[in-house]
Short mmCIF file of N, CA and C and ligand atoms in Angstrom, two decimals:
data_model
loop_
_atom_site.label_atom_id
_atom_site.label_comp_id
_atom_site.label_asym_id
_atom_site.label_seq_id
_atom_site.Cartn_x
_atom_site.Cartn_y
_atom_site.Cartn_z
N UNK A 1 -90.57 45.01 -6.99
CA UNK A 1 -89.43 44.41 -6.28
C UNK A 1 -89.67 42.94 -5.96
N UNK A 2 -90.92 42.66 -5.54
CA UNK A 2 -91.25 41.31 -5.06
C UNK A 2 -91.01 40.24 -6.12
N UNK A 3 -91.23 40.63 -7.37
CA UNK A 3 -91.10 39.65 -8.45
C UNK A 3 -89.63 39.23 -8.67
N UNK A 4 -88.69 39.98 -8.10
CA UNK A 4 -87.27 39.63 -8.25
C UNK A 4 -86.77 38.72 -7.12
N UNK A 5 -87.63 38.42 -6.16
CA UNK A 5 -87.23 37.62 -5.00
C UNK A 5 -87.62 36.15 -5.21
N UNK A 6 -86.60 35.29 -5.09
CA UNK A 6 -86.82 33.86 -5.28
C UNK A 6 -87.51 33.26 -4.05
N UNK A 7 -87.08 33.71 -2.86
CA UNK A 7 -87.57 33.11 -1.62
C UNK A 7 -87.32 34.06 -0.46
N UNK A 8 -88.30 34.16 0.43
CA UNK A 8 -88.08 34.96 1.66
C UNK A 8 -87.31 34.08 2.63
N UNK A 9 -86.13 34.57 3.02
CA UNK A 9 -85.27 33.78 3.91
C UNK A 9 -85.61 34.07 5.38
N UNK A 10 -85.80 35.35 5.70
CA UNK A 10 -86.15 35.76 7.06
C UNK A 10 -87.29 36.75 7.00
N UNK A 11 -88.39 36.42 7.61
CA UNK A 11 -89.53 37.32 7.66
C UNK A 11 -89.36 38.35 8.76
N UNK A 12 -90.28 39.33 8.79
CA UNK A 12 -90.16 40.43 9.74
C UNK A 12 -90.15 39.96 11.19
N UNK A 13 -91.01 39.01 11.52
CA UNK A 13 -91.11 38.52 12.90
C UNK A 13 -89.82 37.83 13.32
N UNK A 14 -89.29 37.01 12.41
CA UNK A 14 -88.07 36.27 12.71
C UNK A 14 -86.90 37.24 12.93
N UNK A 15 -86.83 38.27 12.08
CA UNK A 15 -85.77 39.27 12.22
C UNK A 15 -85.88 39.96 13.58
N UNK A 16 -87.08 40.35 13.96
CA UNK A 16 -87.25 41.07 15.23
C UNK A 16 -86.83 40.21 16.42
N UNK A 17 -87.08 38.92 16.33
CA UNK A 17 -86.69 38.00 17.41
C UNK A 17 -85.16 37.96 17.54
N UNK A 18 -84.49 37.87 16.40
CA UNK A 18 -83.02 37.81 16.40
C UNK A 18 -82.45 39.13 16.94
N UNK A 19 -83.03 40.25 16.49
CA UNK A 19 -82.52 41.56 16.90
C UNK A 19 -82.73 41.78 18.40
N UNK A 20 -83.86 41.36 18.91
CA UNK A 20 -84.15 41.49 20.35
C UNK A 20 -83.14 40.70 21.17
N UNK A 21 -82.84 39.51 20.71
CA UNK A 21 -81.88 38.66 21.40
C UNK A 21 -80.49 39.30 21.40
N UNK A 22 -80.07 39.83 20.25
CA UNK A 22 -78.76 40.48 20.16
C UNK A 22 -78.72 41.71 21.07
N UNK A 23 -79.80 42.51 21.05
CA UNK A 23 -79.87 43.70 21.90
C UNK A 23 -79.79 43.35 23.37
N UNK A 24 -80.43 42.27 23.74
CA UNK A 24 -80.40 41.82 25.14
C UNK A 24 -79.01 41.39 25.56
N UNK A 25 -78.35 40.66 24.68
CA UNK A 25 -76.98 40.19 25.01
C UNK A 25 -76.03 41.37 25.13
N UNK A 26 -76.13 42.32 24.20
CA UNK A 26 -75.24 43.50 24.26
C UNK A 26 -75.53 44.30 25.52
N UNK A 27 -76.81 44.46 25.87
CA UNK A 27 -77.17 45.22 27.07
C UNK A 27 -76.56 44.60 28.32
N UNK A 28 -76.58 43.28 28.40
CA UNK A 28 -75.98 42.59 29.56
C UNK A 28 -74.47 42.74 29.57
N UNK A 29 -73.84 42.49 28.42
CA UNK A 29 -72.38 42.47 28.34
C UNK A 29 -71.76 43.86 28.51
N UNK A 30 -72.48 44.90 28.15
CA UNK A 30 -71.90 46.25 28.15
C UNK A 30 -72.43 47.13 29.29
N UNK A 31 -73.13 46.52 30.20
CA UNK A 31 -73.63 47.28 31.34
C UNK A 31 -72.44 47.87 32.12
N UNK A 32 -72.47 49.17 32.40
CA UNK A 32 -71.37 49.83 33.12
C UNK A 32 -70.21 50.22 32.23
N UNK A 33 -70.30 49.89 30.93
CA UNK A 33 -69.23 50.26 30.00
C UNK A 33 -69.63 51.49 29.19
N UNK A 34 -68.74 51.86 28.29
CA UNK A 34 -68.91 53.09 27.53
C UNK A 34 -69.24 52.73 26.07
N UNK A 35 -70.49 52.24 25.86
CA UNK A 35 -70.85 51.63 24.58
C UNK A 35 -71.05 52.65 23.45
N UNK A 36 -70.38 52.39 22.34
CA UNK A 36 -70.57 53.18 21.12
C UNK A 36 -70.89 52.23 19.96
N UNK A 37 -72.06 52.39 19.39
CA UNK A 37 -72.43 51.59 18.22
C UNK A 37 -71.97 52.30 16.96
N UNK A 38 -71.23 51.61 16.13
CA UNK A 38 -70.76 52.18 14.87
C UNK A 38 -71.44 51.45 13.72
N UNK A 39 -72.30 52.16 13.01
CA UNK A 39 -73.02 51.55 11.90
C UNK A 39 -72.26 51.77 10.60
N UNK A 40 -72.09 50.69 9.86
CA UNK A 40 -71.43 50.79 8.56
C UNK A 40 -72.51 50.96 7.50
N UNK A 41 -72.59 52.18 6.97
CA UNK A 41 -73.63 52.52 5.99
C UNK A 41 -73.28 51.92 4.62
N UNK A 42 -74.26 51.71 3.75
CA UNK A 42 -75.65 51.98 4.06
C UNK A 42 -76.37 50.73 4.52
N UNK A 43 -75.77 49.56 4.25
CA UNK A 43 -76.46 48.29 4.45
C UNK A 43 -77.00 48.05 5.85
N UNK A 44 -76.31 48.60 6.88
CA UNK A 44 -76.71 48.27 8.25
C UNK A 44 -77.72 49.26 8.83
N UNK A 45 -78.21 50.19 8.04
CA UNK A 45 -79.02 51.28 8.62
C UNK A 45 -80.34 50.77 9.22
N UNK A 46 -80.96 49.81 8.59
CA UNK A 46 -82.24 49.29 9.11
C UNK A 46 -81.98 48.46 10.37
N UNK A 47 -80.97 47.62 10.30
CA UNK A 47 -80.58 46.80 11.45
C UNK A 47 -80.19 47.69 12.63
N UNK A 48 -79.39 48.72 12.36
CA UNK A 48 -78.96 49.66 13.41
C UNK A 48 -80.16 50.29 14.11
N UNK A 49 -81.12 50.74 13.32
CA UNK A 49 -82.30 51.42 13.89
C UNK A 49 -83.07 50.48 14.82
N UNK A 50 -83.16 49.22 14.46
CA UNK A 50 -83.86 48.26 15.32
C UNK A 50 -83.00 47.83 16.50
N UNK A 51 -81.71 47.58 16.23
CA UNK A 51 -80.82 47.09 17.30
C UNK A 51 -80.68 48.11 18.43
N UNK A 52 -80.52 49.38 18.07
CA UNK A 52 -80.32 50.37 19.13
C UNK A 52 -81.54 50.48 20.04
N UNK A 53 -82.72 50.22 19.48
CA UNK A 53 -83.94 50.27 20.29
C UNK A 53 -84.15 48.98 21.09
N UNK A 54 -83.39 47.95 20.75
CA UNK A 54 -83.44 46.70 21.53
C UNK A 54 -82.39 46.71 22.64
N UNK A 55 -81.58 47.77 22.67
CA UNK A 55 -80.54 47.90 23.71
C UNK A 55 -81.10 48.78 24.83
N UNK A 56 -80.98 48.28 26.05
CA UNK A 56 -81.66 48.94 27.18
C UNK A 56 -80.71 49.72 28.07
N UNK A 57 -79.44 49.80 27.70
CA UNK A 57 -78.46 50.57 28.48
C UNK A 57 -78.07 51.82 27.68
N UNK A 58 -77.48 52.84 28.34
CA UNK A 58 -77.07 54.03 27.58
C UNK A 58 -76.04 53.69 26.51
N UNK A 59 -76.18 54.30 25.34
CA UNK A 59 -75.15 54.11 24.32
C UNK A 59 -75.13 55.31 23.39
N UNK A 60 -74.03 55.48 22.69
CA UNK A 60 -73.94 56.52 21.66
C UNK A 60 -73.88 55.83 20.31
N UNK A 61 -74.15 56.58 19.26
CA UNK A 61 -74.08 56.00 17.91
C UNK A 61 -73.25 56.90 16.99
N UNK A 62 -72.65 56.27 16.01
CA UNK A 62 -71.95 57.02 14.97
C UNK A 62 -72.01 56.19 13.68
N UNK A 63 -71.68 56.85 12.57
CA UNK A 63 -71.83 56.20 11.27
C UNK A 63 -70.56 56.34 10.44
N UNK A 64 -70.28 55.34 9.64
CA UNK A 64 -69.22 55.51 8.65
C UNK A 64 -69.60 54.81 7.36
N UNK A 65 -68.97 55.25 6.30
CA UNK A 65 -69.16 54.59 5.00
C UNK A 65 -67.81 54.07 4.54
N UNK A 66 -67.77 52.78 4.21
CA UNK A 66 -66.56 52.23 3.61
C UNK A 66 -66.94 51.59 2.29
N UNK A 67 -65.99 51.53 1.40
CA UNK A 67 -66.29 50.88 0.13
C UNK A 67 -65.71 49.49 0.14
N UNK A 68 -66.50 48.51 -0.29
CA UNK A 68 -65.95 47.16 -0.43
C UNK A 68 -66.42 46.55 -1.74
N UNK A 69 -67.73 46.54 -1.94
CA UNK A 69 -68.28 45.84 -3.09
C UNK A 69 -68.50 46.71 -4.32
N UNK A 70 -68.59 48.02 -4.17
CA UNK A 70 -69.00 48.85 -5.29
C UNK A 70 -70.38 48.41 -5.73
N UNK A 71 -70.62 48.29 -7.00
CA UNK A 71 -71.95 47.85 -7.43
C UNK A 71 -71.92 46.43 -7.98
N UNK A 72 -70.84 45.72 -7.68
CA UNK A 72 -70.75 44.34 -8.16
C UNK A 72 -70.92 43.37 -7.00
N UNK A 73 -71.19 42.11 -7.33
CA UNK A 73 -71.40 41.11 -6.29
C UNK A 73 -70.10 40.35 -5.96
N UNK A 74 -68.97 41.04 -6.07
CA UNK A 74 -67.67 40.41 -5.78
C UNK A 74 -66.89 41.31 -4.83
N UNK A 75 -66.30 40.71 -3.76
CA UNK A 75 -65.57 41.50 -2.78
C UNK A 75 -64.21 41.93 -3.31
N UNK A 76 -63.87 43.22 -3.13
CA UNK A 76 -62.58 43.71 -3.60
C UNK A 76 -61.49 43.41 -2.59
N UNK A 77 -61.86 43.19 -1.33
CA UNK A 77 -60.88 42.88 -0.29
C UNK A 77 -60.15 44.11 0.24
N UNK A 78 -60.45 45.26 -0.29
CA UNK A 78 -59.77 46.47 0.16
C UNK A 78 -60.79 47.46 0.68
N UNK A 79 -60.54 48.02 1.85
CA UNK A 79 -61.49 48.93 2.44
C UNK A 79 -60.99 50.36 2.35
N UNK A 80 -61.84 51.21 1.81
CA UNK A 80 -61.52 52.63 1.74
C UNK A 80 -62.57 53.38 2.54
N UNK A 81 -62.14 54.33 3.39
CA UNK A 81 -63.11 55.09 4.17
C UNK A 81 -63.65 56.24 3.32
N UNK A 82 -64.95 56.22 3.09
CA UNK A 82 -65.61 57.26 2.30
C UNK A 82 -66.14 58.35 3.23
N UNK A 83 -66.73 57.93 4.36
CA UNK A 83 -67.17 58.88 5.39
C UNK A 83 -66.68 58.35 6.74
N UNK A 84 -65.92 59.18 7.44
CA UNK A 84 -65.32 58.73 8.70
C UNK A 84 -66.24 59.06 9.88
N UNK A 85 -65.89 58.51 11.05
CA UNK A 85 -66.65 58.76 12.28
C UNK A 85 -66.44 60.20 12.74
N UNK A 86 -67.42 60.71 13.50
CA UNK A 86 -67.28 62.05 14.09
C UNK A 86 -66.64 61.96 15.48
N UNK A 87 -66.86 60.83 16.16
CA UNK A 87 -66.44 60.69 17.56
C UNK A 87 -65.02 60.15 17.65
N UNK A 88 -64.22 60.75 18.56
CA UNK A 88 -62.89 60.23 18.88
C UNK A 88 -63.05 58.95 19.72
N UNK A 89 -62.44 57.86 19.29
CA UNK A 89 -62.77 56.55 19.87
C UNK A 89 -62.12 56.23 21.21
N UNK A 90 -61.17 57.07 21.64
CA UNK A 90 -60.44 56.76 22.88
C UNK A 90 -61.42 56.57 24.04
N UNK A 91 -61.29 55.44 24.72
CA UNK A 91 -62.11 55.17 25.90
C UNK A 91 -63.46 54.52 25.62
N UNK A 92 -63.83 54.38 24.37
CA UNK A 92 -65.13 53.78 24.06
C UNK A 92 -65.03 52.26 23.86
N UNK A 93 -66.11 51.58 24.24
CA UNK A 93 -66.27 50.17 23.93
C UNK A 93 -67.12 50.09 22.66
N UNK A 94 -66.42 49.79 21.56
CA UNK A 94 -67.04 49.85 20.24
C UNK A 94 -67.75 48.56 19.86
N UNK A 95 -68.94 48.70 19.31
CA UNK A 95 -69.55 47.56 18.62
C UNK A 95 -69.86 48.02 17.20
N UNK A 96 -69.18 47.41 16.24
CA UNK A 96 -69.42 47.73 14.83
C UNK A 96 -70.66 46.97 14.38
N UNK A 97 -71.63 47.69 13.86
CA UNK A 97 -72.90 47.08 13.44
C UNK A 97 -72.89 46.90 11.93
N UNK A 98 -72.97 45.65 11.50
CA UNK A 98 -72.93 45.33 10.05
C UNK A 98 -74.13 44.48 9.65
N UNK A 99 -74.51 44.62 8.40
CA UNK A 99 -75.62 43.82 7.90
C UNK A 99 -75.24 42.36 7.71
N UNK A 100 -74.06 42.13 7.12
CA UNK A 100 -73.71 40.75 6.74
C UNK A 100 -72.21 40.53 6.79
N UNK A 101 -71.83 39.37 7.29
CA UNK A 101 -70.44 38.94 7.30
C UNK A 101 -70.30 37.90 6.19
N UNK A 102 -69.53 38.26 5.16
CA UNK A 102 -69.44 37.43 3.97
C UNK A 102 -68.03 36.84 3.91
N UNK A 103 -67.14 37.40 3.11
CA UNK A 103 -65.76 36.89 3.12
C UNK A 103 -65.04 37.26 4.42
N UNK A 104 -65.51 38.34 5.07
CA UNK A 104 -64.88 38.81 6.31
C UNK A 104 -63.84 39.90 6.06
N UNK A 105 -63.53 40.13 4.80
CA UNK A 105 -62.45 41.07 4.47
C UNK A 105 -62.76 42.50 4.92
N UNK A 106 -63.99 42.94 4.64
CA UNK A 106 -64.36 44.31 4.98
C UNK A 106 -64.23 44.55 6.49
N UNK A 107 -64.80 43.65 7.28
CA UNK A 107 -64.80 43.86 8.73
C UNK A 107 -63.42 43.71 9.33
N UNK A 108 -62.63 42.78 8.80
CA UNK A 108 -61.29 42.59 9.34
C UNK A 108 -60.46 43.85 9.12
N UNK A 109 -60.47 44.39 7.91
CA UNK A 109 -59.63 45.57 7.70
C UNK A 109 -60.21 46.79 8.41
N UNK A 110 -61.54 46.87 8.53
CA UNK A 110 -62.14 47.97 9.28
C UNK A 110 -61.74 47.90 10.76
N UNK A 111 -61.76 46.70 11.33
CA UNK A 111 -61.34 46.54 12.73
C UNK A 111 -59.89 46.96 12.91
N UNK A 112 -59.04 46.60 11.96
CA UNK A 112 -57.63 46.98 12.06
C UNK A 112 -57.46 48.49 12.05
N UNK A 113 -58.22 49.16 11.18
CA UNK A 113 -58.14 50.63 11.10
C UNK A 113 -58.62 51.25 12.41
N UNK A 114 -59.75 50.78 12.94
CA UNK A 114 -60.33 51.40 14.13
C UNK A 114 -59.52 51.10 15.39
N UNK A 115 -58.86 49.94 15.41
CA UNK A 115 -58.01 49.59 16.57
C UNK A 115 -56.86 50.58 16.77
N UNK A 116 -56.37 51.14 15.68
CA UNK A 116 -55.25 52.09 15.79
C UNK A 116 -55.68 53.38 16.48
N UNK A 117 -56.98 53.57 16.67
CA UNK A 117 -57.47 54.80 17.31
C UNK A 117 -57.70 54.61 18.81
N UNK A 118 -57.21 53.50 19.34
CA UNK A 118 -57.22 53.23 20.78
C UNK A 118 -58.58 53.24 21.48
N UNK A 119 -59.57 52.55 20.93
CA UNK A 119 -60.79 52.37 21.73
C UNK A 119 -60.49 51.43 22.90
N UNK A 120 -61.37 51.44 23.90
CA UNK A 120 -61.21 50.54 25.06
C UNK A 120 -61.33 49.08 24.59
N UNK A 121 -62.29 48.82 23.73
CA UNK A 121 -62.49 47.47 23.20
C UNK A 121 -63.23 47.58 21.87
N UNK A 122 -63.24 46.48 21.11
CA UNK A 122 -63.89 46.53 19.81
C UNK A 122 -64.44 45.15 19.44
N UNK A 123 -65.72 45.12 19.11
CA UNK A 123 -66.37 43.89 18.67
C UNK A 123 -67.28 44.20 17.49
N UNK A 124 -67.79 43.14 16.89
CA UNK A 124 -68.66 43.29 15.73
C UNK A 124 -70.00 42.65 16.03
N UNK A 125 -71.07 43.26 15.56
CA UNK A 125 -72.39 42.64 15.64
C UNK A 125 -72.97 42.60 14.23
N UNK A 126 -73.10 41.40 13.67
CA UNK A 126 -73.71 41.29 12.33
C UNK A 126 -75.03 40.55 12.43
N UNK A 127 -75.98 40.99 11.63
CA UNK A 127 -77.27 40.30 11.60
C UNK A 127 -77.11 38.95 10.90
N UNK A 128 -76.47 38.97 9.73
CA UNK A 128 -76.37 37.75 8.92
C UNK A 128 -74.92 37.30 8.81
N UNK A 129 -74.76 36.00 8.70
CA UNK A 129 -73.42 35.43 8.58
C UNK A 129 -73.46 34.34 7.52
N UNK A 130 -72.57 34.47 6.50
CA UNK A 130 -72.46 33.43 5.46
C UNK A 130 -71.16 32.69 5.68
N UNK A 131 -71.12 31.69 6.57
CA UNK A 131 -69.85 31.05 6.93
C UNK A 131 -69.16 30.35 5.76
N UNK A 132 -69.93 29.86 4.79
CA UNK A 132 -69.32 29.15 3.65
C UNK A 132 -68.44 30.05 2.79
N UNK A 133 -68.64 31.35 2.92
CA UNK A 133 -67.91 32.29 2.07
C UNK A 133 -66.66 32.87 2.75
N UNK A 134 -66.43 32.49 4.02
CA UNK A 134 -65.37 33.15 4.79
C UNK A 134 -63.98 32.91 4.19
N UNK A 135 -63.24 34.00 4.03
CA UNK A 135 -61.85 33.90 3.56
C UNK A 135 -60.88 34.31 4.66
N UNK A 136 -61.31 35.26 5.50
CA UNK A 136 -60.46 35.66 6.64
C UNK A 136 -61.31 35.62 7.91
N UNK A 137 -60.71 35.13 8.99
CA UNK A 137 -61.43 35.06 10.25
C UNK A 137 -61.27 36.37 11.02
N UNK A 138 -62.30 36.75 11.75
CA UNK A 138 -62.22 37.94 12.59
C UNK A 138 -61.46 37.59 13.86
N UNK A 139 -60.70 38.55 14.39
CA UNK A 139 -59.85 38.24 15.54
C UNK A 139 -60.59 37.99 16.85
N UNK A 140 -61.79 38.53 17.01
CA UNK A 140 -62.47 38.41 18.32
C UNK A 140 -63.72 37.54 18.23
N UNK A 141 -64.20 37.18 19.39
CA UNK A 141 -65.52 36.56 19.55
C UNK A 141 -66.54 37.67 19.28
N UNK A 142 -67.52 37.42 18.45
CA UNK A 142 -68.42 38.51 18.06
C UNK A 142 -69.89 38.10 18.15
N UNK A 143 -70.77 39.08 17.97
CA UNK A 143 -72.20 38.83 17.98
C UNK A 143 -72.67 38.54 16.56
N UNK A 144 -73.31 37.39 16.39
CA UNK A 144 -73.84 37.03 15.07
C UNK A 144 -75.30 36.66 15.20
N UNK A 145 -76.13 37.26 14.35
CA UNK A 145 -77.56 36.99 14.42
C UNK A 145 -77.92 35.60 13.94
N UNK A 146 -77.70 35.33 12.67
CA UNK A 146 -78.08 34.02 12.12
C UNK A 146 -77.22 33.67 10.90
N UNK A 147 -76.88 32.39 10.82
CA UNK A 147 -76.13 31.90 9.67
C UNK A 147 -77.09 31.64 8.51
N UNK A 148 -76.65 32.05 7.31
CA UNK A 148 -77.48 31.82 6.12
C UNK A 148 -76.65 31.11 5.06
N UNK A 149 -77.32 30.44 4.11
CA UNK A 149 -76.58 29.76 3.04
C UNK A 149 -75.92 30.74 2.08
N UNK A 150 -75.05 30.20 1.24
CA UNK A 150 -74.30 31.02 0.29
C UNK A 150 -75.19 31.42 -0.89
N UNK A 151 -76.04 32.41 -0.65
CA UNK A 151 -76.94 32.95 -1.67
C UNK A 151 -76.86 34.46 -1.59
N UNK A 152 -77.11 35.16 -2.68
CA UNK A 152 -77.10 36.62 -2.64
C UNK A 152 -78.45 37.10 -2.13
N UNK A 153 -78.42 37.80 -0.98
CA UNK A 153 -79.68 38.23 -0.36
C UNK A 153 -79.83 39.75 -0.39
N UNK A 154 -81.06 40.19 -0.37
CA UNK A 154 -81.37 41.63 -0.37
C UNK A 154 -82.51 41.89 0.62
N UNK A 155 -82.70 43.18 0.92
CA UNK A 155 -83.79 43.59 1.81
C UNK A 155 -83.29 43.86 3.21
N UNK A 156 -84.11 44.51 4.03
CA UNK A 156 -83.75 44.90 5.40
C UNK A 156 -82.39 45.63 5.39
N UNK A 157 -82.22 46.53 4.41
CA UNK A 157 -80.99 47.31 4.30
C UNK A 157 -80.05 46.83 3.22
N UNK A 158 -80.08 45.54 2.93
CA UNK A 158 -79.13 44.98 1.94
C UNK A 158 -79.60 45.26 0.52
N UNK A 159 -78.63 45.56 -0.34
CA UNK A 159 -78.98 45.98 -1.70
C UNK A 159 -78.36 45.12 -2.77
N UNK A 160 -78.89 45.26 -3.98
CA UNK A 160 -78.17 44.92 -5.19
C UNK A 160 -78.26 46.16 -6.07
N UNK A 161 -77.11 46.75 -6.43
CA UNK A 161 -77.11 48.00 -7.20
C UNK A 161 -77.99 49.07 -6.56
N UNK A 162 -77.92 49.18 -5.21
CA UNK A 162 -78.66 50.19 -4.44
C UNK A 162 -80.17 49.97 -4.38
N UNK A 163 -80.62 48.84 -4.92
CA UNK A 163 -82.05 48.55 -4.94
C UNK A 163 -82.40 47.52 -3.86
N UNK A 164 -83.63 47.45 -3.48
CA UNK A 164 -84.23 46.46 -2.57
C UNK A 164 -83.98 46.73 -1.08
N UNK A 165 -83.26 47.82 -0.73
CA UNK A 165 -82.94 48.06 0.68
C UNK A 165 -84.20 48.21 1.53
N UNK A 166 -85.28 48.69 0.93
CA UNK A 166 -86.50 48.98 1.68
C UNK A 166 -87.45 47.80 1.82
N UNK A 167 -87.06 46.64 1.34
CA UNK A 167 -87.89 45.46 1.61
C UNK A 167 -87.84 45.17 3.11
N UNK A 168 -88.97 44.88 3.74
CA UNK A 168 -88.95 44.67 5.20
C UNK A 168 -88.44 43.30 5.63
N UNK A 169 -88.18 42.42 4.68
CA UNK A 169 -87.67 41.08 4.99
C UNK A 169 -86.35 40.86 4.26
N UNK A 170 -85.67 39.74 4.57
CA UNK A 170 -84.46 39.36 3.85
C UNK A 170 -84.85 38.25 2.88
N UNK A 171 -84.59 38.51 1.58
CA UNK A 171 -84.96 37.53 0.56
C UNK A 171 -83.80 37.18 -0.35
N UNK A 172 -83.88 36.00 -0.94
CA UNK A 172 -82.87 35.58 -1.91
C UNK A 172 -83.24 36.16 -3.27
N UNK A 173 -82.27 36.86 -3.86
CA UNK A 173 -82.51 37.50 -5.16
C UNK A 173 -82.45 36.43 -6.26
N UNK A 174 -83.35 36.52 -7.20
CA UNK A 174 -83.32 35.58 -8.34
C UNK A 174 -82.01 35.78 -9.10
N UNK A 175 -81.25 34.71 -9.35
CA UNK A 175 -79.95 34.86 -10.02
C UNK A 175 -80.05 35.58 -11.37
N UNK A 176 -81.16 35.41 -12.07
CA UNK A 176 -81.26 36.06 -13.39
C UNK A 176 -81.26 37.60 -13.27
N UNK A 177 -81.55 38.11 -12.08
CA UNK A 177 -81.56 39.58 -11.89
C UNK A 177 -80.12 40.13 -11.95
N UNK A 178 -79.15 39.38 -11.38
CA UNK A 178 -77.78 39.91 -11.39
C UNK A 178 -76.85 39.21 -12.39
N UNK A 179 -77.35 38.23 -13.12
CA UNK A 179 -76.45 37.55 -14.06
C UNK A 179 -76.51 38.12 -15.46
N UNK A 180 -77.50 39.01 -15.71
CA UNK A 180 -77.52 39.57 -17.07
C UNK A 180 -77.11 41.03 -17.11
P1 IMP B 201 -67.13 40.99 2.87
O1 IMP B 201 -65.93 41.87 2.89
O2 IMP B 201 -67.02 39.98 1.77
O3 IMP B 201 -67.40 40.30 4.20
O4 IMP B 201 -68.34 41.90 2.42
C1 IMP B 201 -69.29 42.39 3.25
C2 IMP B 201 -70.16 43.37 2.50
O5 IMP B 201 -70.54 42.84 1.24
C3 IMP B 201 -71.46 43.61 3.22
O6 IMP B 201 -71.37 44.70 4.09
C4 IMP B 201 -72.44 43.84 2.09
O7 IMP B 201 -72.47 45.21 1.75
C5 IMP B 201 -71.88 43.07 0.94
N1 IMP B 201 -72.57 41.76 0.78
C6 IMP B 201 -72.07 40.54 1.01
N2 IMP B 201 -72.96 39.57 0.75
C7 IMP B 201 -74.07 40.21 0.35
C8 IMP B 201 -75.38 39.75 -0.05
O8 IMP B 201 -75.72 38.56 -0.07
N3 IMP B 201 -76.27 40.73 -0.39
C9 IMP B 201 -75.98 42.05 -0.38
N4 IMP B 201 -74.77 42.52 0.00
C10 IMP B 201 -73.83 41.61 0.36
MG1 MG B 202 -72.53 46.74 3.85
#
């Protein structure tokens, strides 16, 4: 796997610092509320596991799978629910946990779908943010870990063709890996 990585963008220590900071902010902001973390599989699974342990207040967790990219590096702009949540959202303060905010299309349409289920509130927490790629803005103020340049990254949950998710760091994939 390592030979396919052009450059390590975020090392393990740097990631843990960002995650701790996000967990601390969420713990302060949601104290006394009814926090439900919703992880969007599969990319956010590693981030979710670390983030929930950086949160010091009671919270519940749930998972969903939506399709956006398929196995290509291009956003389809349409979100289809492959696996839905188990929990009824009424009364919960939702934080959607995502690996990366790219064009914004996936999260915007996911937020619209989940809003119709009447949660108390809804926000997004993403580890990575690629602002140069944004096509649609999210409606709320949200939690963002770190801005990264417009490069295709893998590791810490993020994949290319389902590969590289188990790398412990976030690295830039060599373009020749996905261009042929
Ligand atoms: P969006 O709808 O364009 O914001 O797409 C977000 C989704 O695209 C993420 O949840 C990822 O699954 C995928 N994605 C976007 N950029 C990357 C990347 O650099 N590496 C791996 N997956 C990515
Ligand atoms: Mg994803």
